[in-house]
Coordinates of C-alpha atoms in Angstrom, one line a residue:
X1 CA -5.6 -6.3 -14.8
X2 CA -5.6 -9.8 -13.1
X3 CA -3.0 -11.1 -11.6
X4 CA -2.4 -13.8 -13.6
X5 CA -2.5 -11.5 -16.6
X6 CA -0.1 -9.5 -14.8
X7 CA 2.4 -12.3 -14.4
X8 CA 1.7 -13.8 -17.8
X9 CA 2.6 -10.6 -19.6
X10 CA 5.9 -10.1 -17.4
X11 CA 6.9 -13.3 -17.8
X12 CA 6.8 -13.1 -21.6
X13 CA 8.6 -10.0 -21.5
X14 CA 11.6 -11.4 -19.5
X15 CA 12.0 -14.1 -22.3
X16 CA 13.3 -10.8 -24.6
X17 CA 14.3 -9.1 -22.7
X18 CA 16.8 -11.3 -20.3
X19 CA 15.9 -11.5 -16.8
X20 CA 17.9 -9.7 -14.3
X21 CA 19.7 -11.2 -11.3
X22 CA 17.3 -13.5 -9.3
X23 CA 16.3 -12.1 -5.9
X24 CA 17.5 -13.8 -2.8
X25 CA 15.2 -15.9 -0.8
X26 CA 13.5 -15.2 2.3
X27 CA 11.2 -17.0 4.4
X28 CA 7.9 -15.8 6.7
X29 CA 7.6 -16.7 10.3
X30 CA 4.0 -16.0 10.9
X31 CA 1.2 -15.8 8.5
X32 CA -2.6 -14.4 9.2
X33 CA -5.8 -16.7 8.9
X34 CA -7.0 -17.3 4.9
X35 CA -9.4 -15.6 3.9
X36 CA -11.6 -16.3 0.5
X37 CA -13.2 -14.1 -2.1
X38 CA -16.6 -15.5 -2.3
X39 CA -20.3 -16.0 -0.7
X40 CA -19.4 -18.5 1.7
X41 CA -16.1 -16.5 2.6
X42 CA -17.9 -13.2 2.6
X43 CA -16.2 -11.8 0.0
X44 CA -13.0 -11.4 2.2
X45 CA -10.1 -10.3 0.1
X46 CA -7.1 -9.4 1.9
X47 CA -5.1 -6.6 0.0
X48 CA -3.3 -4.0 2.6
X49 CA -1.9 -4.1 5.8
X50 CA -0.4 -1.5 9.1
X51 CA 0.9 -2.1 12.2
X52 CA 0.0 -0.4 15.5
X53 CA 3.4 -0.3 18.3
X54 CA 1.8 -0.7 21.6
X55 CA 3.1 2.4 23.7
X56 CA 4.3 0.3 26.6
X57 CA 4.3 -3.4 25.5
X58 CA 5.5 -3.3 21.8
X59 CA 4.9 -7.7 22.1
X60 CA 1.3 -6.4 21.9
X61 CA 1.0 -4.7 19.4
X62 CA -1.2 -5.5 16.5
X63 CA -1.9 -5.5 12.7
X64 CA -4.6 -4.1 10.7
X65 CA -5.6 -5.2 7.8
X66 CA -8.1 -4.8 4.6
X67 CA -10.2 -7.3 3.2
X68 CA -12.3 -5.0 1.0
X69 CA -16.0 -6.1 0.7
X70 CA -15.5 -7.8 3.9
X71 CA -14.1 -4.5 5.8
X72 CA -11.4 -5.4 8.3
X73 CA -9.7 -7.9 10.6
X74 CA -7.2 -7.0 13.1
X75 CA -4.5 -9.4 14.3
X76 CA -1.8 -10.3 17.0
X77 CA 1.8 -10.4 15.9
X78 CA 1.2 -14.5 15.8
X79 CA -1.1 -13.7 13.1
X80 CA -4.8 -14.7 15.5
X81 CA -7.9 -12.9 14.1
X82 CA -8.8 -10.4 16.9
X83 CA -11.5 -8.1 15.5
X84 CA -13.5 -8.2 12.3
X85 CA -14.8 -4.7 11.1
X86 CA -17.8 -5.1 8.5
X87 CA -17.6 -2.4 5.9
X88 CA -20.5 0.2 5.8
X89 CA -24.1 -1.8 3.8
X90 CA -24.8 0.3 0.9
X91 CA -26.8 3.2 1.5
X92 CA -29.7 2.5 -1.2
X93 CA -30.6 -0.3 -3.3
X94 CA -28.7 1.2 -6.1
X95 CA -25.5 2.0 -4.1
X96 CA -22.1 0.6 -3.8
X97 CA -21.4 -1.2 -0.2
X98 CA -18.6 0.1 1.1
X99 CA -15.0 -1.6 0.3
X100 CA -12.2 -1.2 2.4
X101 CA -8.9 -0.9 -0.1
X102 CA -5.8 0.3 2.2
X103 CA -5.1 1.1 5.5
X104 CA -2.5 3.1 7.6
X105 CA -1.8 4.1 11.5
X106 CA -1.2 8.0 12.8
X107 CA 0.0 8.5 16.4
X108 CA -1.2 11.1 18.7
X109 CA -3.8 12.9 16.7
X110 CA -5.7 15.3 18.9
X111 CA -9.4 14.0 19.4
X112 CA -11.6 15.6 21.6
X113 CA -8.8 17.1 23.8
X114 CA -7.2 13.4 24.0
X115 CA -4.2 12.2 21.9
X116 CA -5.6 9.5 19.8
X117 CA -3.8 7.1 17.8
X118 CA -6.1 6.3 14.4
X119 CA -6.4 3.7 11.8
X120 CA -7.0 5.4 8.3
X121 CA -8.7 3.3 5.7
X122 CA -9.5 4.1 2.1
X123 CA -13.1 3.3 1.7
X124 CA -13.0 2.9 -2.5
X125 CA -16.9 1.9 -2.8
X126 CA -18.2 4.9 -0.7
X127 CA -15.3 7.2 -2.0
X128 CA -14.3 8.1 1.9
X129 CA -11.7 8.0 4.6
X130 CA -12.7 6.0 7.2
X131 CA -11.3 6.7 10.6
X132 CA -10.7 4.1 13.9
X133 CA -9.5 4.7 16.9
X134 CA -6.9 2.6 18.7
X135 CA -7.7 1.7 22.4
X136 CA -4.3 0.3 23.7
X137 CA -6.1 -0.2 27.1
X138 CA -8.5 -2.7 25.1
X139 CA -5.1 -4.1 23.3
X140 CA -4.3 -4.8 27.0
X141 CA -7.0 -6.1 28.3
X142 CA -8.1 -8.5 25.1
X143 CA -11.1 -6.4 23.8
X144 CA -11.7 -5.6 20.4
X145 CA -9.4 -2.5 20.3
X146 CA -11.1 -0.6 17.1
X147 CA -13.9 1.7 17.0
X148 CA -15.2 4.0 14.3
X149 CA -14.8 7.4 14.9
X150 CA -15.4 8.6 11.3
X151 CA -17.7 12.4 11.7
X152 CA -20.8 11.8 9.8
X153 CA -20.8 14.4 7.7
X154 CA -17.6 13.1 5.6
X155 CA -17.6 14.0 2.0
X156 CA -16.4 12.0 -0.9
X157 CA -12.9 12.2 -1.5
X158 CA -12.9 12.8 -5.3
X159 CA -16.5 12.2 -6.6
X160 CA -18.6 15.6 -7.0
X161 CA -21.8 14.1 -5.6
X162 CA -23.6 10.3 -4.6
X163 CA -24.4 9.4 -8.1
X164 CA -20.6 9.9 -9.4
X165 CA -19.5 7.7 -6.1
X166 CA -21.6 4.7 -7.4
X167 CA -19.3 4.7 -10.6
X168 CA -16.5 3.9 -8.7
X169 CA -13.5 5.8 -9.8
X170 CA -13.1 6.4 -6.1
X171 CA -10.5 6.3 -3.3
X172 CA -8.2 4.1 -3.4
X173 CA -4.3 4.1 -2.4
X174 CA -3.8 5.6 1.1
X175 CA -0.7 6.7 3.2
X176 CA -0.7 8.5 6.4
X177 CA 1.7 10.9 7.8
X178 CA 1.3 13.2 10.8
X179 CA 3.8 16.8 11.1
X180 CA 3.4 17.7 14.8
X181 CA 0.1 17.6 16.0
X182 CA -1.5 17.7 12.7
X183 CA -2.2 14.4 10.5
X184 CA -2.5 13.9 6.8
X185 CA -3.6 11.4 4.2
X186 CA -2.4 11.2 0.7
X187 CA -5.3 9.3 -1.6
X188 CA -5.1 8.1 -5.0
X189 CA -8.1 7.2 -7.4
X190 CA -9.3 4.0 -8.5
X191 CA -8.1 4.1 -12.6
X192 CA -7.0 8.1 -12.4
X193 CA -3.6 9.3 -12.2
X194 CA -5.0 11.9 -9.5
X195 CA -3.6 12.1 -5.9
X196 CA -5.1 13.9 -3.1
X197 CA -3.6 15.3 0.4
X198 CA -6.4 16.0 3.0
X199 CA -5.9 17.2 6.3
X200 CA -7.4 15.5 9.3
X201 CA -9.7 17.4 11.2
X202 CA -11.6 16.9 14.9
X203 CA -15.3 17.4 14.2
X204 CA -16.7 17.0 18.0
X205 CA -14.9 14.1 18.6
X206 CA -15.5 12.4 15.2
X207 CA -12.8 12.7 12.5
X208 CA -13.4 14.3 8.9
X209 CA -10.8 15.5 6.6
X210 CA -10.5 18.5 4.2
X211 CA -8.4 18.7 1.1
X212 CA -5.0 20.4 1.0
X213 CA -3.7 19.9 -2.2
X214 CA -4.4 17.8 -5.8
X215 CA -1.6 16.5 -8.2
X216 CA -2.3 15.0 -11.2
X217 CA 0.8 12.4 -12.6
X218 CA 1.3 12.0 -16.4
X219 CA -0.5 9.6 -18.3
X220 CA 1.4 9.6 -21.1
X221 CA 5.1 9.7 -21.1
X222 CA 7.9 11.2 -24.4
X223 CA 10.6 8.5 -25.2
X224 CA 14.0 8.9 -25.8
X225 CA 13.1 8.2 -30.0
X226 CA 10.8 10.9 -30.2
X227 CA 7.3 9.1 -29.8
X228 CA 5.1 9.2 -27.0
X229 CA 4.0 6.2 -25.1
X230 CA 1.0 5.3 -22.7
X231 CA 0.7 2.1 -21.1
X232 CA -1.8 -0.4 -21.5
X233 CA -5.0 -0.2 -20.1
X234 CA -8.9 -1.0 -20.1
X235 CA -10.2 1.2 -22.6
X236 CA -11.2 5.0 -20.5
X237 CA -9.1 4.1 -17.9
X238 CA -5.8 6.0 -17.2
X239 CA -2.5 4.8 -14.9
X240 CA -3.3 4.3 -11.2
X241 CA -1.1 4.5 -8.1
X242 CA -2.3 2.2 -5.5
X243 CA 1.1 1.8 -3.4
X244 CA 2.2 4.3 -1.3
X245 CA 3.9 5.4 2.0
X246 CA 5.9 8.7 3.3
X247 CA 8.6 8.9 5.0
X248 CA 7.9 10.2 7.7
X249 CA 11.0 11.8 9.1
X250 CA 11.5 13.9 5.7
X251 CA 8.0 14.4 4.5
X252 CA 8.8 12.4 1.1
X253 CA 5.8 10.1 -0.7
X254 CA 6.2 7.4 -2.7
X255 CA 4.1 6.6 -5.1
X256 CA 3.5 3.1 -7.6
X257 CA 2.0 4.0 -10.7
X258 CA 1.4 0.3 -11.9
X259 CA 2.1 0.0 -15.0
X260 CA 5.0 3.1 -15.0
X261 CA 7.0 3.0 -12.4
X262 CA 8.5 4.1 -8.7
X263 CA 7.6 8.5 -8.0
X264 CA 9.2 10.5 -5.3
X265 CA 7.2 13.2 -4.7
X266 CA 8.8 15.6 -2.1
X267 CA 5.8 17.1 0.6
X268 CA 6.8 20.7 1.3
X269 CA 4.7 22.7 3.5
X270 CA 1.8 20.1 3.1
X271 CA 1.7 20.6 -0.5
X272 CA 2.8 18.2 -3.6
X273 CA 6.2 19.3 -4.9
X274 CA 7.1 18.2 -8.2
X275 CA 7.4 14.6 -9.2
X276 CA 10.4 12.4 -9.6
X277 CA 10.4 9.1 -11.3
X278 CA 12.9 7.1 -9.4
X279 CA 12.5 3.6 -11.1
X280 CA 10.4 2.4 -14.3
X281 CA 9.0 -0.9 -14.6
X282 CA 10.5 -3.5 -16.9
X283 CA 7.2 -3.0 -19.5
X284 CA 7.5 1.0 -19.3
X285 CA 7.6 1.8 -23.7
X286 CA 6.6 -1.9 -24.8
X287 CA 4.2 -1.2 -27.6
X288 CA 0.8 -3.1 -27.3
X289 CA -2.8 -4.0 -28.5
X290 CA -5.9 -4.5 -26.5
X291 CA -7.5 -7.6 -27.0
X292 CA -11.1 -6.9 -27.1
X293 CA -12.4 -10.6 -27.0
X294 CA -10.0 -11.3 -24.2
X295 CA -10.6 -7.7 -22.2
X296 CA -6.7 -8.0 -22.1
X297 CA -3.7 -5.8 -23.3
X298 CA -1.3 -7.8 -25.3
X299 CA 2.7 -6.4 -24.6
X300 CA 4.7 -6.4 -28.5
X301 CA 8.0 -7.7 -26.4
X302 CA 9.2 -8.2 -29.9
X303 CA 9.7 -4.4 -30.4
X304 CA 10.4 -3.2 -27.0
X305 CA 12.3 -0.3 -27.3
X306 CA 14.4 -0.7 -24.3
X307 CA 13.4 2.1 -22.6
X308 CA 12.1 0.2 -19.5
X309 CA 13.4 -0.1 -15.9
X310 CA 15.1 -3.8 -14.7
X311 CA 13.9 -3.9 -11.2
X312 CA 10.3 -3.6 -11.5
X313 CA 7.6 -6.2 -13.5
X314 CA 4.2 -4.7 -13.8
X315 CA 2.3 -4.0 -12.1
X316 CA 4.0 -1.7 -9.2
X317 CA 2.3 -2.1 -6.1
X318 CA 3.1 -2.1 -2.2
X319 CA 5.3 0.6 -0.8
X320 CA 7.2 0.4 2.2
X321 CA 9.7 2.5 3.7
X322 CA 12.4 1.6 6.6
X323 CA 14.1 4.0 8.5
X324 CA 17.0 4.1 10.0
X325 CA 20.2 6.7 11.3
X326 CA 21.0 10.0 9.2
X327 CA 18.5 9.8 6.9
X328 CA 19.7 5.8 5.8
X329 CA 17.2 3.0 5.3
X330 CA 15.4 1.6 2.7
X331 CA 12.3 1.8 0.1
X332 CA 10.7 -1.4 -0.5
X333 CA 8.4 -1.8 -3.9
X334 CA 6.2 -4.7 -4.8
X335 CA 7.2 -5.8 -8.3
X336 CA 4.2 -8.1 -8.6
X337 CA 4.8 -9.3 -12.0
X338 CA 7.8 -11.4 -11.0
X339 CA 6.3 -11.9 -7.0
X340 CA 9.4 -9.9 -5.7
X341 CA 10.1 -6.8 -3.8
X342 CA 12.9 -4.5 -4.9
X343 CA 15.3 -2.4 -2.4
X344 CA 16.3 1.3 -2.8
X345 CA 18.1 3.1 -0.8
X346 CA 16.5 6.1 1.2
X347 CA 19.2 8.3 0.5
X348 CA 20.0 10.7 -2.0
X349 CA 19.0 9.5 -5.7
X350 CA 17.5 6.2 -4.3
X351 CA 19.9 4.2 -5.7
X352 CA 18.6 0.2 -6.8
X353 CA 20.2 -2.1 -4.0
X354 CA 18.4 -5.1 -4.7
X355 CA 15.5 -7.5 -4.7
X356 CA 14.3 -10.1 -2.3
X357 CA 11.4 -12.7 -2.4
X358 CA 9.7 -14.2 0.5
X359 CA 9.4 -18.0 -1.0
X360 CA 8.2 -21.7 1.2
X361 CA 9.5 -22.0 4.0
X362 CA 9.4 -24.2 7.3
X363 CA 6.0 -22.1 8.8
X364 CA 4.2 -20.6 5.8
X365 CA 4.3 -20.6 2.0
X366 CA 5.8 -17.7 0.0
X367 CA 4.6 -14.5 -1.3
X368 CA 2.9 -14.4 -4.7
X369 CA 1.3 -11.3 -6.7
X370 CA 1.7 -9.0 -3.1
X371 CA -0.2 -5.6 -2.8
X372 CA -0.1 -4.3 0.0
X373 CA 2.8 -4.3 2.6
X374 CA 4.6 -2.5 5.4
X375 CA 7.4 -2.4 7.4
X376 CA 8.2 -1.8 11.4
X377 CA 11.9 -1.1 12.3
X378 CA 11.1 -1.3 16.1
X379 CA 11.2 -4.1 18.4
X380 CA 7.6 -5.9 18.8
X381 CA 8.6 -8.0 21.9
X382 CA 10.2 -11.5 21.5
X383 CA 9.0 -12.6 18.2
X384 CA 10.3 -9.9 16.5
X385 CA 12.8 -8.3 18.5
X386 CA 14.7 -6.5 15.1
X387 CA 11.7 -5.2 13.5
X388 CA 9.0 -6.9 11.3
X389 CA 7.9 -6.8 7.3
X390 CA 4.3 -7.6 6.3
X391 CA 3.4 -8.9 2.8
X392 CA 0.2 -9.3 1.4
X393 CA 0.2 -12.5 0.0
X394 CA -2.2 -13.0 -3.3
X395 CA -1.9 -16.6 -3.4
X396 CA -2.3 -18.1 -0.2
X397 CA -1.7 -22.0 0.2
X398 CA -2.9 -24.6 0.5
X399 CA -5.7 -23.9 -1.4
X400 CA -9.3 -25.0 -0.7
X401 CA -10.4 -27.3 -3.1
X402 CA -11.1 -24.7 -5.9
X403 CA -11.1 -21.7 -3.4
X404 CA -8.2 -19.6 -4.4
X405 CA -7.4 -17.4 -0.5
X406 CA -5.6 -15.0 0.6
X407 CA -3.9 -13.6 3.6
X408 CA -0.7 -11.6 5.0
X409 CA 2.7 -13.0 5.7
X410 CA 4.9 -12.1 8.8
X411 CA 8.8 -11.4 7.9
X412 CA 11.2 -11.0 10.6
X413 CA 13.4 -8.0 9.2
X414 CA 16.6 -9.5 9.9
X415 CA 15.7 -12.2 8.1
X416 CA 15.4 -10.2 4.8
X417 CA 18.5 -7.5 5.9
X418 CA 20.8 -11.1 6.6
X419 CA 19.9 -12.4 3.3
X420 CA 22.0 -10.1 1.0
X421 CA 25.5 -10.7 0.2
X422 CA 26.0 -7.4 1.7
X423 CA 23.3 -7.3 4.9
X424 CA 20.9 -4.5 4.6
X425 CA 20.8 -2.1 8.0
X426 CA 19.2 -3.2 11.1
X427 CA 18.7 -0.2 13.5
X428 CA 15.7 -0.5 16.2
X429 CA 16.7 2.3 17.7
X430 CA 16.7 5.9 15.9
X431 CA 14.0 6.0 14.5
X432 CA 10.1 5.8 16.3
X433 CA 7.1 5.7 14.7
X434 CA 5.6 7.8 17.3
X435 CA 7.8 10.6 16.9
X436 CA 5.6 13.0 15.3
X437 CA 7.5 16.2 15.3

């Protein structure tokens, strides 16, 4: 659904159902280069970003992020382009190019007898996993400091063959995690419920991946009256996560289904445990029509049922987790029907704390219809010396002339943890991203 059908529909749904407490304001420090979705822009459409931590200069460390068509760019903490990455041509006349949808980092992965930190990126036009090494010696020396190290032979992820690729219920969501020396990727499917955990493998000094386990999250959902309930969507198409990211100290993932809600899905042993809905979005039970004319689902706010969460606005997107001391910290979930981002707490039952949005400010504008986003609890150097948040930003501005861009927005995390009544945590210190064990 588009974005501004998205915001449309939540916005009409508020007006029943009462809006809930405004989120408090926060403001970016650093934003990336626009980018534009169209020939002259090379169909460059930022969606999904990670950060790297430089080993022994965390001031250098960088962010990746995707631009689908248009692959890749990587970028220095004060937001300068410092690689672009084309994604793969299509291989036949008939084929899909490739299309670069999320991306995530893994430390220390074993690659041809060297520990090799890796960039993981869902490649949803060729249904892959896409692999790139990190060379901090070229972070240090100012070279491009990505290179493809994806092992040829690389299946699809979900189609059964070539033909099944090209109709593009492919990869999609990706989050990484690594459990000693051994790194995994959790995939979703473009318009499936289905999720995926492979195993990265060293293939001669090439990366490829093999699957470890499949889940399949509900489509349709029982209400408390009795009646079942599926949400909206294009006709043949079910309730897709894109969103996700694991915590990586306790092996959880979470998961945004769009247009249902916030999963925690525990990872034991490297397999899928059952899943836990932890939030519902706002729409979650609203009856509705499909507007065939329009392509568009049209919410009956006049007999919601109430059954719907108060913290989330379709659709659910970016996922982000903070950590911090004995298991503390913080989920962070994109409600991108209201341009906000609501807080639970790590612990426990994930318990709501509340919701933030990164609005105008002094060096960038604010955050609007965000995908993608991440979050660093470590020092990176003086310009962020408590950590850093990055928000895809749907809405870039100024625009250019009738060129609507896009880019990513850097947050400095005190500035968001400072901004509550009561200040979220700020810990740089127990947790590192490089701890794999």
């Amino acid at each position: 659904m588009s974005a501004s059908a998205v915001t449309a529909l939540a916005a009409a749904f508020l007006l029943v159902s009462g809006a809930p407490a405004q989120p408090v304001p926060v403001t970016a420090r650093v934003e990336t280069p626009a980018v534009y979705d169209d020939e002259a822009g090379g169909n460059a459409d930022a969606d999904d970003p990670a950060v790297w931590v430089d080993p022994t200069s965390p001031g250098r460390s960088i962010v990746i992020g995707t631009l689908k068509e248009a692959g890749l760019d990587v970028y220095g903490l004060d937001g300068r382009r410092l690689q672009h990455i084309a994604a793969p041509a299509a291989p036949g006349e008939d084929a899909a190019p490739g299309r670069f949808n999320n991306v995530d980092v893994v430390y220390g992965f074993e690659l041809n007898g060297r520990k090799t930190d890796l960039a993981l990126v869902s490649d949803r036009g060729r249904d892959r996993i896409r692999a790139f090494a990190i060379d901090p010696a070229a972070v240090a020396a100012g070279r491009p400091p990505l290179k493809d190290v994806t092992a040829a032979d690389v299946r699809p992820v979900f189609a059964a063959d070539e033909g099944e690729v090209d109709d593009q219920r492919t990869a999609y969501g990706l989050a990484a995690f690594s459990d000693d020396e051994d790194a995994y990727v959790v995939v979703s499917r473009r318009e499936e419920t289905r999720l995926r955990l492979l195993e990265l493998e060293d293939r001669g000094g090439r990366v490829g991946y093999r699957t470890k386990d499949t889940l399949d999250l509900p489509a349709a959902f029982g209400l408390p009256d009795g009646t079942r309930w599926a949400p909206c969507a294009d006709p043949g198409e079910l309730p897709q996560v894109e969103g996700m990211a694991v915590d990586q100290e306790e092996h959880v993932l979470y998961a945004a289904q769009e247009a249902v809600g916030l999963w925690r899905i525990d990872l034991d042993d490297e397999e899928f445990d059952t899943p836990e809905m932890i939030d519902r979005v706002r729409e979650y039970g609203t009856p509705w029509t499909y507007d065939t004319a329009e392509e568009e689902c049209v919410l009956d706010t006049a007999h919601d049922p109430g059954f719907g969460g108060r913290h989330l606005s379709a659709d659910a997107e970016g996922v982000a987790v903070y950590h911090a001391a004995n298991g503390a910290g913080y989920v962070l979930a994109s409600s991108q029907g209201d341009n906000a981002f609501a807080v639970y707490g790590r612990e426990g039952g994930n318990q709501y704390i509340g919701s933030f949005a990164v609005t105008d400010g002094p060096a960038t504008d604010g955050v609007q219809h965000s995908d993608g986003s991440t979050v660093v609890n470590v020092p990176l150097g003086r310009s962020f010396p408590n950590g850093l948040l990055i928000t895809h930003d749907g809405e870039a501005a100024p625009a250019d002339g009738d060129r609507e861009g896009t880019n990513f927005k850097f947050t400095p995390w005190d500035s968001v943890a400072t901004a509550f009544p009561e200040p979220l945590t700020i810990d740089t210190g127990s947790f590192d991203p490089r701890d794999t064990d």
